[in-house]
mmCIF file of C-alpha atoms and ligand atoms in Angstrom:
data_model
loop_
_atom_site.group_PDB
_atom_site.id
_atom_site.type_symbol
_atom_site.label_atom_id
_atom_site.label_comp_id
_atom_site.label_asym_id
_atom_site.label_seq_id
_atom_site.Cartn_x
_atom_site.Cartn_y
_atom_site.Cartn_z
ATOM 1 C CA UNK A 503 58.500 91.966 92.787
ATOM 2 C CA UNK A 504 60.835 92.340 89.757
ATOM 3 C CA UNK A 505 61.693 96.143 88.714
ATOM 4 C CA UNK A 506 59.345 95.240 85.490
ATOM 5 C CA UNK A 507 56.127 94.472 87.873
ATOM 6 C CA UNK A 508 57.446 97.064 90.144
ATOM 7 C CA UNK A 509 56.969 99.928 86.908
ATOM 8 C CA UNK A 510 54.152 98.923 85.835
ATOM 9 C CA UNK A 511 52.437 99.258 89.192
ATOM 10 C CA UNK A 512 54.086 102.630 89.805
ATOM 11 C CA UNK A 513 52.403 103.626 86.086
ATOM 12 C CA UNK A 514 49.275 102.475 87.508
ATOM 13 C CA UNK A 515 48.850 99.371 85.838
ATOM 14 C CA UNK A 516 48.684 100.845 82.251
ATOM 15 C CA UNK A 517 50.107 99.414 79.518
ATOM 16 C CA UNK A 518 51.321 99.890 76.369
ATOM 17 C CA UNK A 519 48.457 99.757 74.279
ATOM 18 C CA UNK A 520 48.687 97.515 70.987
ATOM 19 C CA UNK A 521 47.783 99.390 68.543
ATOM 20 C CA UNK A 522 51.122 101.454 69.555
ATOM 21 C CA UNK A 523 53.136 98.646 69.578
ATOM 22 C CA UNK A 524 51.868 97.560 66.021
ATOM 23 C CA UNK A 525 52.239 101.084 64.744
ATOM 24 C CA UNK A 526 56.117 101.172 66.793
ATOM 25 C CA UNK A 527 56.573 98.492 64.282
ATOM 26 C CA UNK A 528 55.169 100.240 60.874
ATOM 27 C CA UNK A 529 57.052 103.658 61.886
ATOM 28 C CA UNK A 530 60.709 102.057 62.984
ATOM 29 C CA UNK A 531 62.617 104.904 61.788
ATOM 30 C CA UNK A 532 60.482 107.571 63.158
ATOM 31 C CA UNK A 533 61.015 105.059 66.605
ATOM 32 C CA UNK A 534 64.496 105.393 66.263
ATOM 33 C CA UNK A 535 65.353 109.143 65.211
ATOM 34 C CA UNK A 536 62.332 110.063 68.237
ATOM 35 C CA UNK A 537 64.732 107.921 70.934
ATOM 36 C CA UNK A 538 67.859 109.302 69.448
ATOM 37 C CA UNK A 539 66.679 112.726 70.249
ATOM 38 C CA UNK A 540 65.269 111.809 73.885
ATOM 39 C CA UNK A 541 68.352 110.184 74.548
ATOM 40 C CA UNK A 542 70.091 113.679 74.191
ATOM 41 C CA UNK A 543 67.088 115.355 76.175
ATOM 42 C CA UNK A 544 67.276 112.955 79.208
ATOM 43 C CA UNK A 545 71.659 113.892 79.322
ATOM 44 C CA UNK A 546 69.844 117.326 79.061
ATOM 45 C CA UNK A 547 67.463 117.087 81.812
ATOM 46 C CA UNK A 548 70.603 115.695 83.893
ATOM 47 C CA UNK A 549 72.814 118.317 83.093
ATOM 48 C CA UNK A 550 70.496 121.243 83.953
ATOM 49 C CA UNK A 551 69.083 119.873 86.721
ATOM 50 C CA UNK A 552 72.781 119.512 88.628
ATOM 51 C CA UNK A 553 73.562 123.310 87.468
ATOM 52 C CA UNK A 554 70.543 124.468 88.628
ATOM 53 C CA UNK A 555 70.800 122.455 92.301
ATOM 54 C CA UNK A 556 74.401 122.199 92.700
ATOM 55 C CA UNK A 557 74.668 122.302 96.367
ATOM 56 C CA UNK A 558 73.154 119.107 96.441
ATOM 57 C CA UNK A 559 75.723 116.354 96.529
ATOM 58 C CA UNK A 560 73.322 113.053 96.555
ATOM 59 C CA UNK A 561 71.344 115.249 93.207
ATOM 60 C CA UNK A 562 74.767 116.252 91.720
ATOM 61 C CA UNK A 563 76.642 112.302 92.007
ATOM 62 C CA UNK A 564 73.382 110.971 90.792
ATOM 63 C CA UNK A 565 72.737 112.950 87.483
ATOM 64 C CA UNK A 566 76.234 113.585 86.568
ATOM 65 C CA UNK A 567 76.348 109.735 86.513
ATOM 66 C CA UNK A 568 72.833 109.683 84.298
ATOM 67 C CA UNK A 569 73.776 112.505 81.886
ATOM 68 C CA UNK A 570 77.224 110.037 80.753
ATOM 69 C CA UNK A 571 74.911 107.107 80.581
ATOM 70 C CA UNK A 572 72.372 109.304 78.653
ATOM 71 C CA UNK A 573 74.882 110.334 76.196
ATOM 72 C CA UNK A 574 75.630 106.392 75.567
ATOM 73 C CA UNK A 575 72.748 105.421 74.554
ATOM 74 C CA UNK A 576 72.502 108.844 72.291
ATOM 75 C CA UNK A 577 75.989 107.574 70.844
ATOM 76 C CA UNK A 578 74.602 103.342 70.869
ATOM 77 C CA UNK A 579 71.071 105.046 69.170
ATOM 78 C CA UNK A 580 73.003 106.940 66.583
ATOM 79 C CA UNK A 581 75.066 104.165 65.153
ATOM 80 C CA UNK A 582 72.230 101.881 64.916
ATOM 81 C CA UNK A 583 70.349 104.890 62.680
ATOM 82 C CA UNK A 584 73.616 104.954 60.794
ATOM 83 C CA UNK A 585 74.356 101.271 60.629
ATOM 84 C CA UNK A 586 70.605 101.218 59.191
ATOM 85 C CA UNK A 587 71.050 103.780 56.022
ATOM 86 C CA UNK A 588 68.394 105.790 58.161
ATOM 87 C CA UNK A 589 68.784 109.669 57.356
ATOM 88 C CA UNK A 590 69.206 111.985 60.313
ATOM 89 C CA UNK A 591 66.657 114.289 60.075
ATOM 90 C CA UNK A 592 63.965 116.535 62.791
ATOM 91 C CA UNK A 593 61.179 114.658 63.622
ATOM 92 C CA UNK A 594 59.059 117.516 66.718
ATOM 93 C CA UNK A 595 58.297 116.592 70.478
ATOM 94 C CA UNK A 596 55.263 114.607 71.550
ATOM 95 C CA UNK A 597 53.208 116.119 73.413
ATOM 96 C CA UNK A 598 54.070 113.569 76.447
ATOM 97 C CA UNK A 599 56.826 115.671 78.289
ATOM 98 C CA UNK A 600 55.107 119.036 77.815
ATOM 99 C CA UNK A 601 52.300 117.828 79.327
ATOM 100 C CA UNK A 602 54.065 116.322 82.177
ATOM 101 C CA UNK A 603 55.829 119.660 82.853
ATOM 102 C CA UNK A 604 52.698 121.869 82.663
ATOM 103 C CA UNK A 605 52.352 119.905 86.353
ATOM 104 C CA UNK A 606 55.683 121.627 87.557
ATOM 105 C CA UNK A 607 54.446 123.652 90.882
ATOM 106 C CA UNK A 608 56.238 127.454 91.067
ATOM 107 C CA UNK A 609 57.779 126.921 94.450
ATOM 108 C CA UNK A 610 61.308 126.195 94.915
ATOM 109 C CA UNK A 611 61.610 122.859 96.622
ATOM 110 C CA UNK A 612 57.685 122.211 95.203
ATOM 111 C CA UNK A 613 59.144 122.400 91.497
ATOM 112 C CA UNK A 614 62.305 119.998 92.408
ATOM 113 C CA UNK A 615 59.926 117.306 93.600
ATOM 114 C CA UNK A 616 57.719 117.569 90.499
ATOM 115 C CA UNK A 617 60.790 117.219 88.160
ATOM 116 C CA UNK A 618 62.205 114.441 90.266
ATOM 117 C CA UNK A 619 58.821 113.006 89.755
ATOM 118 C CA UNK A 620 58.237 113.954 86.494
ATOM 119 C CA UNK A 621 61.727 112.431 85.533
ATOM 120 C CA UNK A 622 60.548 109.309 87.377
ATOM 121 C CA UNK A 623 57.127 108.868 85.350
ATOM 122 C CA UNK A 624 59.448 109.150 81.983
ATOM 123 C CA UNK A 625 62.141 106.401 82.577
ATOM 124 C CA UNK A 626 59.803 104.313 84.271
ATOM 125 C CA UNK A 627 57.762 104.667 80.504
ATOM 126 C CA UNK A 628 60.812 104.216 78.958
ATOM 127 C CA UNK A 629 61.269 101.348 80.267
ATOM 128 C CA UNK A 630 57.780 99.632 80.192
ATOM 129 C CA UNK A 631 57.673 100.316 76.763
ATOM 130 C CA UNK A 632 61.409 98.931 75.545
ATOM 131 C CA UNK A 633 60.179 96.036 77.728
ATOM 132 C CA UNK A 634 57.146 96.026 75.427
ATOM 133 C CA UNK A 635 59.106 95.881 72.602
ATOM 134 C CA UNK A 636 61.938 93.473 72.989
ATOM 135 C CA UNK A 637 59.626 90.457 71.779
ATOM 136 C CA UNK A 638 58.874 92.389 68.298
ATOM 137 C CA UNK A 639 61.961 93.564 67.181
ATOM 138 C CA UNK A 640 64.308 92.123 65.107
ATOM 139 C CA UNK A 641 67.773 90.637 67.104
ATOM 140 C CA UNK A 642 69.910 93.605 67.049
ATOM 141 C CA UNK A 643 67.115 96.400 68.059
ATOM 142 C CA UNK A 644 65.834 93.206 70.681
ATOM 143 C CA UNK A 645 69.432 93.265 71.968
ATOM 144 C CA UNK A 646 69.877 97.093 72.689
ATOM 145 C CA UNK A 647 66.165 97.913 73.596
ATOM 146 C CA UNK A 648 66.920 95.017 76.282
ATOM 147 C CA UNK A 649 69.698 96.349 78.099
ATOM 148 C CA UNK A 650 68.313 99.742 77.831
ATOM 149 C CA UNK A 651 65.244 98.971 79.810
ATOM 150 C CA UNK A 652 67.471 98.013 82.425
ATOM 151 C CA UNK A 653 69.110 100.779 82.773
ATOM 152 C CA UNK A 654 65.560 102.972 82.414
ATOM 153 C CA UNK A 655 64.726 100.783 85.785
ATOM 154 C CA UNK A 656 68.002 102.389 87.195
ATOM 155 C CA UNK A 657 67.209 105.565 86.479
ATOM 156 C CA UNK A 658 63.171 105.523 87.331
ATOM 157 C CA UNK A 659 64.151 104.556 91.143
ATOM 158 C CA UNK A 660 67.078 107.269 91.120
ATOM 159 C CA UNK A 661 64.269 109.976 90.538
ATOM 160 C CA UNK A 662 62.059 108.374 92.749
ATOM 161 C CA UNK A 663 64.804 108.418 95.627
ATOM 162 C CA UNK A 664 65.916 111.730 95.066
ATOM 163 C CA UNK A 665 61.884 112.964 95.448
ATOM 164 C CA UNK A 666 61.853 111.188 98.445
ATOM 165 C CA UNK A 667 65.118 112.368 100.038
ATOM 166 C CA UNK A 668 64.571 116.524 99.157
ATOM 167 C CA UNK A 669 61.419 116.334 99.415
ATOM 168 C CA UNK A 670 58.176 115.628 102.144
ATOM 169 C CA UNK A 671 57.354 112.154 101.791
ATOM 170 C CA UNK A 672 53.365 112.988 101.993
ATOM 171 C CA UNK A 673 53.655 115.263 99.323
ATOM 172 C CA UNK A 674 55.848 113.436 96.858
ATOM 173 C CA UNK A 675 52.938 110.619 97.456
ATOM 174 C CA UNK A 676 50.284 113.160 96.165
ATOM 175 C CA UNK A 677 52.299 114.448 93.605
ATOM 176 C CA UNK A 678 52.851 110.951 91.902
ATOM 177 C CA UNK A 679 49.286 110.296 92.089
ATOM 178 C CA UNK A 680 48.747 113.587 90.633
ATOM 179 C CA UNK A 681 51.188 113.286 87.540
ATOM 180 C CA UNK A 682 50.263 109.052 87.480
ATOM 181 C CA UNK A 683 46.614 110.630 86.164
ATOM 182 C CA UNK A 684 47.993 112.753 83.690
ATOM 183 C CA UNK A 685 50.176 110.282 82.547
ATOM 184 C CA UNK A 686 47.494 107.476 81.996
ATOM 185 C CA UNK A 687 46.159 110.393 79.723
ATOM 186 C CA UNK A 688 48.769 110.937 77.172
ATOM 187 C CA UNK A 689 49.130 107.011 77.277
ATOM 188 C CA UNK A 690 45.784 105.938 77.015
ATOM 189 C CA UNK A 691 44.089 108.853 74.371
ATOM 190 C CA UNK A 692 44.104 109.392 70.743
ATOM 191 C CA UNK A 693 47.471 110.943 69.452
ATOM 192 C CA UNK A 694 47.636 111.975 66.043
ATOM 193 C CA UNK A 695 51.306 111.732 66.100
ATOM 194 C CA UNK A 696 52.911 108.650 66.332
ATOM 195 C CA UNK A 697 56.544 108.940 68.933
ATOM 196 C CA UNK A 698 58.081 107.211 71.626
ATOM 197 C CA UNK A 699 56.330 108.537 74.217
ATOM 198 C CA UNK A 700 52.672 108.967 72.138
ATOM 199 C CA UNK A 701 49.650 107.836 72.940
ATOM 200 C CA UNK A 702 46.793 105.842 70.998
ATOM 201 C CA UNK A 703 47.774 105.919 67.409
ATOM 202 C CA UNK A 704 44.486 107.463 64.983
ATOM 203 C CA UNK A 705 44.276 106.100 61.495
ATOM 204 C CA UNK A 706 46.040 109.105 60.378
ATOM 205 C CA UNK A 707 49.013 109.334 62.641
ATOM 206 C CA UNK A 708 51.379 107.698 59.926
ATOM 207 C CA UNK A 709 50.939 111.188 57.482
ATOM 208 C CA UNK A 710 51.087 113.232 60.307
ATOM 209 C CA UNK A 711 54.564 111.882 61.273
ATOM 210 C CA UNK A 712 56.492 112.968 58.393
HETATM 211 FE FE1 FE2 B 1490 68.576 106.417 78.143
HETATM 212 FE FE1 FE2 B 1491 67.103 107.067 81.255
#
């Protein structure tokens, strides 16, 4: 099974839909300056999740590793904005990651394998959707978007090994069925905003962007 086949089964078969992918294609620069900031946010994730766990060597190697290749692809994302004449400017949070972390359980080692999980569900996304993506772009975003999908693959089975090796194997196996629901949610409903991560653009999703 290739790492492609091997996401989208883990994502429970769902796709993309099109009507994102023809709106990714409308809103580019929103696209880009929304994937600028999540590159920063995954470095982020990385970063807090070795100072909060820093005991554990296997956690620690691993997401010192991904924070450096996180801030990258913030640095590769950045010049491409710049290199376009695109203006830096805010553009909020989807609601995708919040509603992934509402799922985070209180309990110590419970809350570890969630956001091991959770962290999981997002790269493997990631990279479904770059995948998604290559065949529309033009050659220079087809270029990056390919080699970043690779590395989302990377990343999506470094969560998913780090669940596994902290925590109980049963209960990582209910907890990605439980986040896998929630997941197909934000993917598959109406999303009045259009982002990386959004869900099924709604006629008005280009105003509420700006
Ligand atoms: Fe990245
Ligand atoms: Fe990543």
């Amino acid at each position: 099974m290739s790492i492609l086949q091997e996401i989208l089964a883990f994502l429970g078969g769902v796709a993309t839909p099109d009507a994102w992918l023809d709106e990714a294609l409308r809103q580019q620069e929103i696209l880009l300056l929304d994937h600028r900031n999540l590159e920063y946010k995954a470095a982020q994730t990385a970063l807090s999740l070795m100072g909060r766990y820093l005991t554990k060597t296997e956690l620690t190697a691993r997401m010192s590793r991904l924070a450096r290749e996180e801030l990258v692809h913030f640095e590769q994302v950045s010049k491409i904005i710049r290199g376009r004449g695109i203006e830096v400017r805010h553009v909020s949070a989807s609601r995708y990651a919040a509603g992934l972390r509402a799922l985070l359980r209180g309990g110590e080692v419970e809350r570890l394998v969630d956001v091991l999980v959770v962290g999981a569900f997002i790269e493997a996304r990631s990279c479904e959707r770059f995948a998604a993506l290559v065949p529309r772009l033009d050659a220079e975003l087809a270029k990056f978007y390919a080699g970043l999908l690779e590395s989302e693959g990377r990343h999506y089975r470094g969560y998913l090994k780090l669940a596994y090796l902290y925590g109980d194997a049963a209960d990582v196996d209910t907890r990605i069925e439980v986040v896998r629901a929630v997941e197909r949610e934000l993917i598959t409903t109406p999303d009045e905003q259009f982002r990386f991560h959004s869900g099924v653009p709604i006629e008005n999703s280009r105003e509420a962007a700006i």
